[in-house]
Coordinates of C-alpha atoms in Angstrom, one line a residue:
X1 CA -74.7 31.6 50.4
X2 CA -71.8 33.9 49.4
X3 CA -69.4 31.1 49.8
X4 CA -71.5 28.7 47.7
X5 CA -71.6 31.4 45.0
X6 CA -67.8 31.7 45.1
X7 CA -67.4 28.0 44.8
X8 CA -69.8 27.8 41.9
X9 CA -68.2 30.7 40.1
X10 CA -64.7 29.2 40.6
X11 CA -65.8 25.8 39.1
X12 CA -67.3 27.6 36.1
X13 CA -64.1 29.7 35.7
X14 CA -61.9 26.6 35.9
X15 CA -64.0 24.6 33.5
X16 CA -64.0 27.5 31.0
X17 CA -60.2 28.0 31.3
X18 CA -59.5 24.3 30.8
X19 CA -61.7 24.3 27.6
X20 CA -60.0 27.5 26.4
X21 CA -56.5 26.3 27.0
X22 CA -57.1 22.9 25.5
X23 CA -58.3 24.6 22.3
X24 CA -55.4 26.9 22.3
X25 CA -52.9 24.0 22.5
X26 CA -54.5 22.5 19.4
X27 CA -54.5 25.8 17.7
X28 CA -50.7 26.1 18.3
X29 CA -50.1 22.5 17.1
X30 CA -52.1 23.1 14.0
X31 CA -50.3 26.4 13.2
X32 CA -46.9 24.8 13.8
X33 CA -45.6 27.4 16.3
X34 CA -43.1 27.0 19.1
X35 CA -43.7 26.0 22.7
X36 CA -42.6 29.4 23.7
X37 CA -45.4 31.1 21.7
X38 CA -48.0 28.6 22.8
X39 CA -46.9 28.9 26.5
X40 CA -46.2 32.6 26.7
X41 CA -49.0 33.9 24.5
X42 CA -51.7 31.3 23.8
X43 CA -51.7 29.3 27.1
X44 CA -50.8 32.3 29.1
X45 CA -53.7 34.4 27.8
X46 CA -56.1 31.5 28.1
X47 CA -55.3 30.7 31.7
X48 CA -54.9 34.4 32.6
X49 CA -58.5 35.1 31.5
X50 CA -60.0 34.2 35.0
X51 CA -58.0 36.8 36.9
X52 CA -58.3 39.2 33.9
X53 CA -62.0 39.1 33.7
X54 CA -62.6 39.5 37.5
X55 CA -61.1 43.1 37.7
X56 CA -62.6 44.1 34.3
X57 CA -66.1 43.0 35.4
X58 CA -65.6 44.6 38.8
X59 CA -64.6 48.0 37.3
X60 CA -67.5 48.0 34.9
X61 CA -69.9 46.9 37.7
X62 CA -68.7 50.0 39.6
X63 CA -69.8 52.2 36.7
X64 CA -73.2 50.6 36.4
X65 CA -74.9 51.4 39.6
X66 CA -72.9 49.4 42.2
X67 CA -70.8 51.1 44.9
X68 CA -67.8 52.5 43.0
X69 CA -65.3 51.9 45.8
X70 CA -66.1 48.2 46.0
X71 CA -65.6 47.6 42.3
X72 CA -62.3 49.6 42.3
X73 CA -61.0 47.7 45.3
X74 CA -61.8 44.3 43.8
X75 CA -60.2 45.3 40.5
X76 CA -57.0 46.8 42.0
X77 CA -56.7 43.9 44.5
X78 CA -56.9 41.3 41.7
X79 CA -54.5 43.2 39.4
X80 CA -51.8 43.5 42.1
X81 CA -52.3 40.2 43.8
X82 CA -52.3 38.0 40.7
X83 CA -48.6 38.7 39.6
X84 CA -47.5 38.3 43.2
X85 CA -49.2 34.9 43.5
X86 CA -47.7 33.7 40.2
X87 CA -44.1 34.8 40.9
X88 CA -44.1 33.2 44.4
X89 CA -46.6 30.5 45.3
X90 CA -47.0 29.1 41.8
X91 CA -43.2 28.7 41.2
X92 CA -42.9 27.1 44.7
X93 CA -45.7 24.6 43.9
X94 CA -44.0 23.7 40.6
X95 CA -40.8 22.9 42.5
X96 CA -42.7 21.0 45.2
X97 CA -44.6 18.8 42.9
X98 CA -41.7 18.0 40.6
X99 CA -39.3 17.3 43.5
X100 CA -40.3 13.6 44.0
X101 CA -39.5 13.1 40.3
X102 CA -36.2 15.0 39.9
X103 CA -35.1 15.5 43.5
X104 CA -34.5 18.8 45.3
X105 CA -31.1 19.1 43.5
X106 CA -32.7 18.5 40.1
X107 CA -32.8 21.2 37.5
X108 CA -35.7 22.9 35.7
X109 CA -34.7 23.6 32.1
X110 CA -37.0 26.1 30.3
X111 CA -35.8 27.6 27.0
X112 CA -33.7 30.4 28.4
X113 CA -34.1 33.2 25.8
X114 CA -37.9 33.2 26.1
X115 CA -37.7 33.2 29.9
X116 CA -35.4 36.2 29.9
X117 CA -37.5 38.0 27.3
X118 CA -40.8 37.5 29.2
X119 CA -39.4 38.6 32.6
X120 CA -37.8 41.7 31.0
X121 CA -41.1 42.8 29.3
X122 CA -43.1 42.1 32.5
X123 CA -40.8 44.3 34.7
X124 CA -41.2 47.1 32.2
X125 CA -44.9 46.8 32.0
X126 CA -45.6 46.3 35.7
X127 CA -43.4 49.3 36.4
X128 CA -45.6 51.5 34.2
X129 CA -48.7 50.0 35.8
X130 CA -47.4 50.9 39.2
X131 CA -46.8 54.5 38.2
X132 CA -50.4 54.7 36.8
X133 CA -51.7 53.8 40.3
X134 CA -50.3 57.1 41.7
X135 CA -51.6 59.3 38.8
X136 CA -54.7 61.3 40.1
X137 CA -58.0 60.5 38.4
X138 CA -58.4 64.0 37.0
X139 CA -55.1 63.8 35.1
X140 CA -56.8 62.1 32.2
X141 CA -54.2 62.6 29.5
X142 CA -51.5 61.1 31.6
X143 CA -53.6 58.0 32.4
X144 CA -54.6 57.6 28.8
X145 CA -51.0 57.9 27.7
X146 CA -49.8 55.2 30.1
X147 CA -52.7 52.9 29.0
X148 CA -51.7 53.4 25.3
X149 CA -48.1 52.7 26.2
X150 CA -49.0 49.4 27.9
X151 CA -51.2 48.3 25.0
X152 CA -48.4 49.1 22.5
X153 CA -45.9 47.3 24.7
X154 CA -47.8 44.1 24.7
X155 CA -48.3 44.3 21.0
X156 CA -44.5 44.6 20.5
X157 CA -44.0 41.8 22.9
X158 CA -46.2 39.5 20.9
X159 CA -44.4 40.5 17.7
X160 CA -41.0 39.8 19.2
X161 CA -42.2 36.4 20.6
X162 CA -43.7 35.3 17.3
X163 CA -40.5 36.4 15.4
X164 CA -38.5 34.0 17.6
X165 CA -40.9 31.1 16.9
X166 CA -39.4 29.7 13.7
X167 CA -35.9 29.3 15.1
X168 CA -37.3 27.6 18.2
X169 CA -39.3 25.1 16.1
X170 CA -36.2 24.3 14.1
X171 CA -34.4 23.5 17.4
X172 CA -37.1 21.0 18.4
X173 CA -39.3 23.3 20.6
X174 CA -42.5 22.9 18.4
X175 CA -45.9 22.6 20.1
X176 CA -47.6 19.3 20.5
X177 CA -51.2 19.0 21.8
X178 CA -51.1 16.9 24.9
X179 CA -54.7 15.8 24.9
X180 CA -57.5 15.4 22.4
X181 CA -59.7 18.3 21.7
X182 CA -62.7 18.1 24.1
X183 CA -65.3 18.7 21.5
X184 CA -63.8 15.9 19.4
X185 CA -64.9 13.5 22.0
X186 CA -68.5 14.3 21.0
X187 CA -67.8 13.0 17.5
X188 CA -66.9 16.4 15.9
X189 CA -63.7 16.5 13.8
X190 CA -60.6 18.3 15.1
X191 CA -60.9 21.1 12.5
X192 CA -60.2 24.9 12.9
X193 CA -63.9 25.7 13.1
X194 CA -64.4 23.3 15.9
X195 CA -61.3 24.6 17.7
X196 CA -62.7 28.2 17.5
X197 CA -66.1 27.0 18.7
X198 CA -64.5 25.5 21.8
X199 CA -62.5 28.8 22.3
X200 CA -65.8 30.7 22.3
X201 CA -67.5 28.3 24.7
X202 CA -64.5 28.5 27.1
X203 CA -64.5 32.3 27.0
X204 CA -68.2 32.6 27.6
X205 CA -67.9 30.4 30.7
X206 CA -65.0 32.5 32.1
X207 CA -66.9 35.7 31.6
X208 CA -70.1 34.3 33.3
X209 CA -68.0 32.8 36.1
X210 CA -66.2 36.1 36.7
X211 CA -69.5 38.0 37.1
X212 CA -70.6 35.5 39.7
X213 CA -67.2 35.7 41.5
X214 CA -67.3 39.5 41.7
X215 CA -70.8 39.3 43.2
X216 CA -69.6 36.7 45.7
X217 CA -66.5 38.7 46.8
X218 CA -68.5 41.9 47.4
X219 CA -71.2 40.0 49.3
X220 CA -68.6 38.1 51.4
X221 CA -66.8 41.4 52.2
X222 CA -70.0 42.8 53.7
X223 CA -70.8 39.6 55.6
X224 CA -67.3 39.4 57.1
X225 CA -66.8 43.1 57.6
X226 CA -63.5 43.0 55.7
X227 CA -62.4 45.4 53.1
X228 CA -63.0 44.2 49.6
X229 CA -59.5 45.3 48.7
X230 CA -57.9 43.0 51.4
X231 CA -60.2 40.1 50.4
X232 CA -59.4 40.6 46.7
X233 CA -55.6 40.7 47.3
X234 CA -55.8 37.3 49.2
X235 CA -58.8 35.4 47.8
X236 CA -59.1 36.4 44.2
X237 CA -55.5 35.5 43.1
X238 CA -55.6 32.1 45.0
X239 CA -58.8 31.2 43.2
X240 CA -58.2 32.6 39.7
X241 CA -54.6 31.5 39.4
X242 CA -55.5 27.9 39.7
X243 CA -55.4 27.3 35.9
X244 CA -51.8 28.5 35.7
X245 CA -50.9 26.5 38.8
X246 CA -52.5 23.2 37.5
X247 CA -51.3 23.5 33.9
X248 CA -47.7 24.4 34.9
X249 CA -47.5 21.6 37.4
X250 CA -48.8 19.1 34.8
X251 CA -46.4 20.4 32.2
X252 CA -43.3 20.4 34.4
X253 CA -44.0 16.8 35.6
X254 CA -44.1 15.8 31.9
X255 CA -40.7 17.6 31.5
X256 CA -42.2 20.3 29.3
X257 CA -40.4 23.0 31.2
X258 CA -40.7 25.6 28.5
X259 CA -44.5 25.4 28.4
X260 CA -44.7 25.4 32.2
X261 CA -42.6 28.5 32.7
X262 CA -44.0 30.2 29.6
X263 CA -47.5 29.8 30.9
X264 CA -46.5 31.7 34.0
X265 CA -44.2 34.4 32.6
X266 CA -46.4 35.0 29.6
X267 CA -49.3 35.5 32.0
X268 CA -47.2 38.0 34.0
X269 CA -46.6 40.1 30.8
X270 CA -50.3 39.9 29.9
X271 CA -51.4 41.0 33.4
X272 CA -48.8 43.7 33.7
X273 CA -49.7 45.3 30.4
X274 CA -53.0 44.5 28.9
X275 CA -54.9 44.1 32.2
X276 CA -53.5 47.2 33.8
X277 CA -53.9 49.2 30.6

């Protein structure tokens, strides 16, 4: 039963993330912003929502009557496991799936300034997040200070990325929506209001699926007799990182390397700063 619950939750999360990301691409196209902004901010946040919502829901569940240690273990496992999965398995899968098209000696060519920017901000944010793990719970001021630093850091990152957008668009790195808006297939026009409605629908599905996923992980840890932390480190990232994996593989096969890498590196920055904060 727990496994069926996990599968159902995963399908809901993936469907919600797909709807959310599709709407974000159209939003980026309509706003006339660069692929770097769409990949590193819009698409990254959209596809990072599954692994973001799982630890958030888990931590809040721990404060609402469920065993505190289980919620904390699921939350910490998802936070630490997600960046590890993105920076290892996801990049490998991108290279693996594009190798028949470009060969093993072929090159991946993301826009370099955005890639360096994202990785630099991620290393800074994740370093602060790692320090926060070792701060005792009773040292409240220090924990609040680090959280505020992480929130501020992500805000500055967004500002820097947006500032670089105009120059990148001028160089031919503007965003183009790859697929029609899903709600437009029902006869609705592709207007800003419809795009925002699809964003809200996708977010609602992700939150609902994350609740089911946390319940399934906790039940499965009891059934198997395995620590929820270990199960979260292994299972949660593999499941919730699927949107990033799938989208980046599709983009890199279409030779949209900037979007493919931005989706990953932008998610790393988001997870290392906003999620940990």
